[in-house]
Coordinates of C-alpha atoms in Angstrom, one line a residue:
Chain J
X1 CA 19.5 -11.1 11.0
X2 CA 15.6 -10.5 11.0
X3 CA 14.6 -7.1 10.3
X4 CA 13.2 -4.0 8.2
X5 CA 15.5 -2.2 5.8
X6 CA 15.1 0.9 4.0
X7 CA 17.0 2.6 1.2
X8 CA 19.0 4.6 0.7
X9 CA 19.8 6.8 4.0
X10 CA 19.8 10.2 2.6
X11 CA 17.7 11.1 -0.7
X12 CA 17.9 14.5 -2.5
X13 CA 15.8 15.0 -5.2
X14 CA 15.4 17.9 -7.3
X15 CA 12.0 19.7 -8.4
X16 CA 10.0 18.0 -10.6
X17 CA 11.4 14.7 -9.9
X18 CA 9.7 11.6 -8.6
X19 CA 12.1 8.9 -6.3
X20 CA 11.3 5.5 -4.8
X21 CA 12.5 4.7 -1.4
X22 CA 12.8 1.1 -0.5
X23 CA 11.2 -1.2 2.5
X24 CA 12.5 -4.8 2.6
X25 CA 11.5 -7.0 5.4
X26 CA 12.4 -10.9 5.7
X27 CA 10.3 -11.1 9.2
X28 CA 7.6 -12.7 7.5
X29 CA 5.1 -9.6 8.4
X30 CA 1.5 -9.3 6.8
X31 CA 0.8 -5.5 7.1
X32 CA 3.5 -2.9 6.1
X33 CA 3.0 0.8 6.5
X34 CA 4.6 4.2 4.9
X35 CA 4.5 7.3 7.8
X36 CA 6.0 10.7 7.2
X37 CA 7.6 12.9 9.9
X38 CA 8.4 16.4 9.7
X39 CA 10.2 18.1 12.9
X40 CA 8.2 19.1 15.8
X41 CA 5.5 16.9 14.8
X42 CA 4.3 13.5 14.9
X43 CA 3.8 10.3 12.9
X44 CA 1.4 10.6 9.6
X45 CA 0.2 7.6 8.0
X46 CA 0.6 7.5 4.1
X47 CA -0.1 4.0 2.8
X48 CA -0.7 0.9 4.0
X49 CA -0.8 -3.1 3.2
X50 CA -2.5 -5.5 4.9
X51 CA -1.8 -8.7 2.6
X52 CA 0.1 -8.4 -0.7
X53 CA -1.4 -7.1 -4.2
X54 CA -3.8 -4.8 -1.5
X55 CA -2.9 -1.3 0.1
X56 CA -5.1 1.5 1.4
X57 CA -4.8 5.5 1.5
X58 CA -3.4 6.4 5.0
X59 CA -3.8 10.3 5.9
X60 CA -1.9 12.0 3.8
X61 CA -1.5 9.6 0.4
X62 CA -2.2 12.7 -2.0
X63 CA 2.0 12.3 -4.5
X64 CA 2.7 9.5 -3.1
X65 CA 2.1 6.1 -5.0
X66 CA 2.9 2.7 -3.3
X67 CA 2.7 -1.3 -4.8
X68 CA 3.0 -5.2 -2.6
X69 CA 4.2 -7.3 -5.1
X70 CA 5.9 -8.8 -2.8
X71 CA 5.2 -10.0 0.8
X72 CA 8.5 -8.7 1.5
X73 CA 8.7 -5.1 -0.5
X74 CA 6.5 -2.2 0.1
X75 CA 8.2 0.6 -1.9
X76 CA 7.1 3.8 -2.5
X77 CA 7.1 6.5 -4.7
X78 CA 7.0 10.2 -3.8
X79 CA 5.8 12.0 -7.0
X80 CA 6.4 15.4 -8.4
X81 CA 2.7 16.2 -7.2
X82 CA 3.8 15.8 -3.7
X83 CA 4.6 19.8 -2.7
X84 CA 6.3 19.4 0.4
X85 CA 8.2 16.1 0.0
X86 CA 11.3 17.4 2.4
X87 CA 10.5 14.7 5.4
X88 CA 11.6 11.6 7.3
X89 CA 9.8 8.3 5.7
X90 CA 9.9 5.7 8.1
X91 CA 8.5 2.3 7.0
X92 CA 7.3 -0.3 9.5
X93 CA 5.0 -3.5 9.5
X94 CA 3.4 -5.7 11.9
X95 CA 3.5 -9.8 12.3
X96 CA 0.7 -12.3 12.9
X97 CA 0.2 -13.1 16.4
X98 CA 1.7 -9.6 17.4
X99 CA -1.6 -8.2 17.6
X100 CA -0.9 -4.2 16.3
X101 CA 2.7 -3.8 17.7
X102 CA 4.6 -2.2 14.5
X103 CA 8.2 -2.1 14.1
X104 CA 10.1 0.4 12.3
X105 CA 12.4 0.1 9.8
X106 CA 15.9 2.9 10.4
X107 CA 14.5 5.6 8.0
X108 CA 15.3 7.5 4.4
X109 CA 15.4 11.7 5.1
X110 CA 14.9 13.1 1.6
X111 CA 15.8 16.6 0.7
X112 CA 14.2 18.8 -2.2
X113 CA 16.9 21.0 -3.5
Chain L
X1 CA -10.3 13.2 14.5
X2 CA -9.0 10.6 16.6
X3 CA -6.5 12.4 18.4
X4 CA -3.5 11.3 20.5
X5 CA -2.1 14.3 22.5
X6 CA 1.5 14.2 24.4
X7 CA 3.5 17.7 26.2
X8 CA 6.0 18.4 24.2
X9 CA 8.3 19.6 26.5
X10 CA 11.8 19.9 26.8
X11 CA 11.1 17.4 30.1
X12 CA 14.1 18.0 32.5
X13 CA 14.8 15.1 34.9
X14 CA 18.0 15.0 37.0
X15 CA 19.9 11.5 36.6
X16 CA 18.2 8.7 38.7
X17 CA 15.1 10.3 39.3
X18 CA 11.8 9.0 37.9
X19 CA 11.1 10.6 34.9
X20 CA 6.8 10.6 34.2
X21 CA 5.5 10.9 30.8
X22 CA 1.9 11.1 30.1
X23 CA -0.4 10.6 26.8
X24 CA -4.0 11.5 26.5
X25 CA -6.5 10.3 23.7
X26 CA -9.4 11.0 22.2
X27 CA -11.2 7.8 21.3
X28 CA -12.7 6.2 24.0
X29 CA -12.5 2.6 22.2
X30 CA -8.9 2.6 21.7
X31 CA -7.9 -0.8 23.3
X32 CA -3.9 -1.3 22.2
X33 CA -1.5 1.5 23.6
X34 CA 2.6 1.4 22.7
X35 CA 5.2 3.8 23.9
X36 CA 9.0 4.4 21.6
X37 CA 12.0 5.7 22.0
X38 CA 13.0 8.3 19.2
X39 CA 16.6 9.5 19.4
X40 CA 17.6 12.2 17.4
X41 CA 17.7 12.0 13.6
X42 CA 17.2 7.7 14.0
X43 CA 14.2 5.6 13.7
X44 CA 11.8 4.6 16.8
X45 CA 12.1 1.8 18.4
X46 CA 9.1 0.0 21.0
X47 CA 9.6 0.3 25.3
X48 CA 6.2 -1.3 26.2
X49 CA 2.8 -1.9 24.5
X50 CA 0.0 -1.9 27.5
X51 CA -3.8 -3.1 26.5
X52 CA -5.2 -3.3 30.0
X53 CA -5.9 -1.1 33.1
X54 CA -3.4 -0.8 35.4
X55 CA 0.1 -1.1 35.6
X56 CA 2.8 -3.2 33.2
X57 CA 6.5 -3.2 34.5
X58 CA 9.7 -3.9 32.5
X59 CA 13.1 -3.3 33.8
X60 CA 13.2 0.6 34.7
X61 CA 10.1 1.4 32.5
X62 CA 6.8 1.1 33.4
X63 CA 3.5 1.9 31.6
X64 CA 0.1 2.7 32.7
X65 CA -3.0 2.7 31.3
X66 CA -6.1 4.3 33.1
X67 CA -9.4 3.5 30.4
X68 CA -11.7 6.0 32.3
X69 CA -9.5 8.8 32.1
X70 CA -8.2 8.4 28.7
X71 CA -5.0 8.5 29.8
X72 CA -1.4 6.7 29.5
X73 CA 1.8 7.2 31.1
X74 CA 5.3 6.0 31.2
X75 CA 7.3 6.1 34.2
X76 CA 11.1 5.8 33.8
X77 CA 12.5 5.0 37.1
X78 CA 16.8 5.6 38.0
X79 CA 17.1 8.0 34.8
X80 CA 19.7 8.2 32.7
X81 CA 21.3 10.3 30.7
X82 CA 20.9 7.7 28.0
X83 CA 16.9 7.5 28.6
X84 CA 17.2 11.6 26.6
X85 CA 15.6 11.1 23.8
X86 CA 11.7 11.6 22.4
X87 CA 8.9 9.3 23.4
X88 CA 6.2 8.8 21.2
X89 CA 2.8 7.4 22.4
X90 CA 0.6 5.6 20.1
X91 CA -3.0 3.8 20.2
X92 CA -4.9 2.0 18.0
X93 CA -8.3 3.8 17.5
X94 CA -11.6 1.9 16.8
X95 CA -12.0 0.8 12.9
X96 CA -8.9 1.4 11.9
X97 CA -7.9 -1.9 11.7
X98 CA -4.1 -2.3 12.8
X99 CA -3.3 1.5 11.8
X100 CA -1.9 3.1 14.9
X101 CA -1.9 7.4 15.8
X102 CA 1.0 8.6 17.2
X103 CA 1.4 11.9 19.7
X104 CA 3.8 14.3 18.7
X105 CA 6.3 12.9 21.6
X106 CA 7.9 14.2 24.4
X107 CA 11.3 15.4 24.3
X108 CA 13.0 13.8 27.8
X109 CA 16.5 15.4 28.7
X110 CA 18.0 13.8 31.6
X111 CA 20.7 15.8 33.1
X112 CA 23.9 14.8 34.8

């Protein structure tokens, strides 16, 4: 089966702590993209990566840390500088020939304790 | 700020009417416009993506994109009680390359 994947589900992380939450893809996509989403509100871009070994700031990048070593892999980090890290991280990317049309991947919601 | 701006709601449709949900934005060059389906506590997933004026049809859902106006919309024709969930509009602004803004979403409840 073609598809995004993210890991793990559900995340708690204590204060003080950074975690990594995992994107995998095997549809062969160019650009991959980190958004945050807290309750009530909408989509916010973090980082993204058009072509591997490349990403860019998205909106709100300040403690969070990404890498593309792979065309496939997109994980990121959410550091201990991030404040408010208690959110729903969706990652999703878009194929060649699909113009801008980005699919998601099912989500990790991490918890601060 | 490019903006993308949707009614929150609660939207209330009885089952199989047409539910209307509508999306305004702010950047008058946006060319690429997508509508998803949120449901509760899962990931979302695409209806339609609509790039020009006029009207795009698919099943029960149908988008429309009005350039002029700034506005898009998504009609949901025979509701049903499995069409409750959020909608999110999204549109690629100018110079952004591929990124995409999303509206906060609609919340849809279609009642029995």
């Amino acid at each position: 089966d073609g598809g995004i994947t993210q890991s793990p589900k559900y995340l708690f992380r204590k204060e003080g702590q950074n975690v990594t939450l995992s994107c995998e893809q095997n549809l062969n996509h160019d650009a991959m993209y980190w958004y945050r989403q807290d309750p009530g509100q909408g989509l916010r871009l973090i980082y993204y990566s058009q072509i591997v070994n490349d990403f860019q700031k998205g909106d709100i990048a300040e403690g969070y840390s990404v890498s593309r070593e792979k065309k496939e892999s997109f994980p990121l980090t959410v550091t201990s500088a991030q404040k408010n890290p208690t959110a729903f991280y969706l990652c999703a990317s878009t194929g060649q020939g699909e113009a801008d049309t980005q699919y998601f991947g099912p989500g990790t919601r991490l918890t601060v304790l | 700020q490019k903006e993308v701006e949707q009614n929150s709601g609660p939207l209330s449709v009885p089952e199989g009417a047409i539910a209307s949900l509508n999306c305004t934005y702010s950047d008058r060059g946006s060319q690429s416009f997508f509508w998803y389906r949120q449901y509760s506590g899962k990931s979302p997933e695409l209806i339609m993506s609509i790039y020009s004026n006029g009207d795009k049809e698919d099943g029960r859902f149908t988008a429309q994109l009005n350039k002029a106006s700034q506005y898009v919309s998504l009609l949901i024709r025979d509701s049903q009680p499995s069409d409750s969930a959020t909608y999110l509009c999204a549109a690629r602004p100018t110079g952004g390359g591929n990124k995409l803004t999303f509206g906060t979403g609609t919340q849809l409840k279609v009642e029995l």
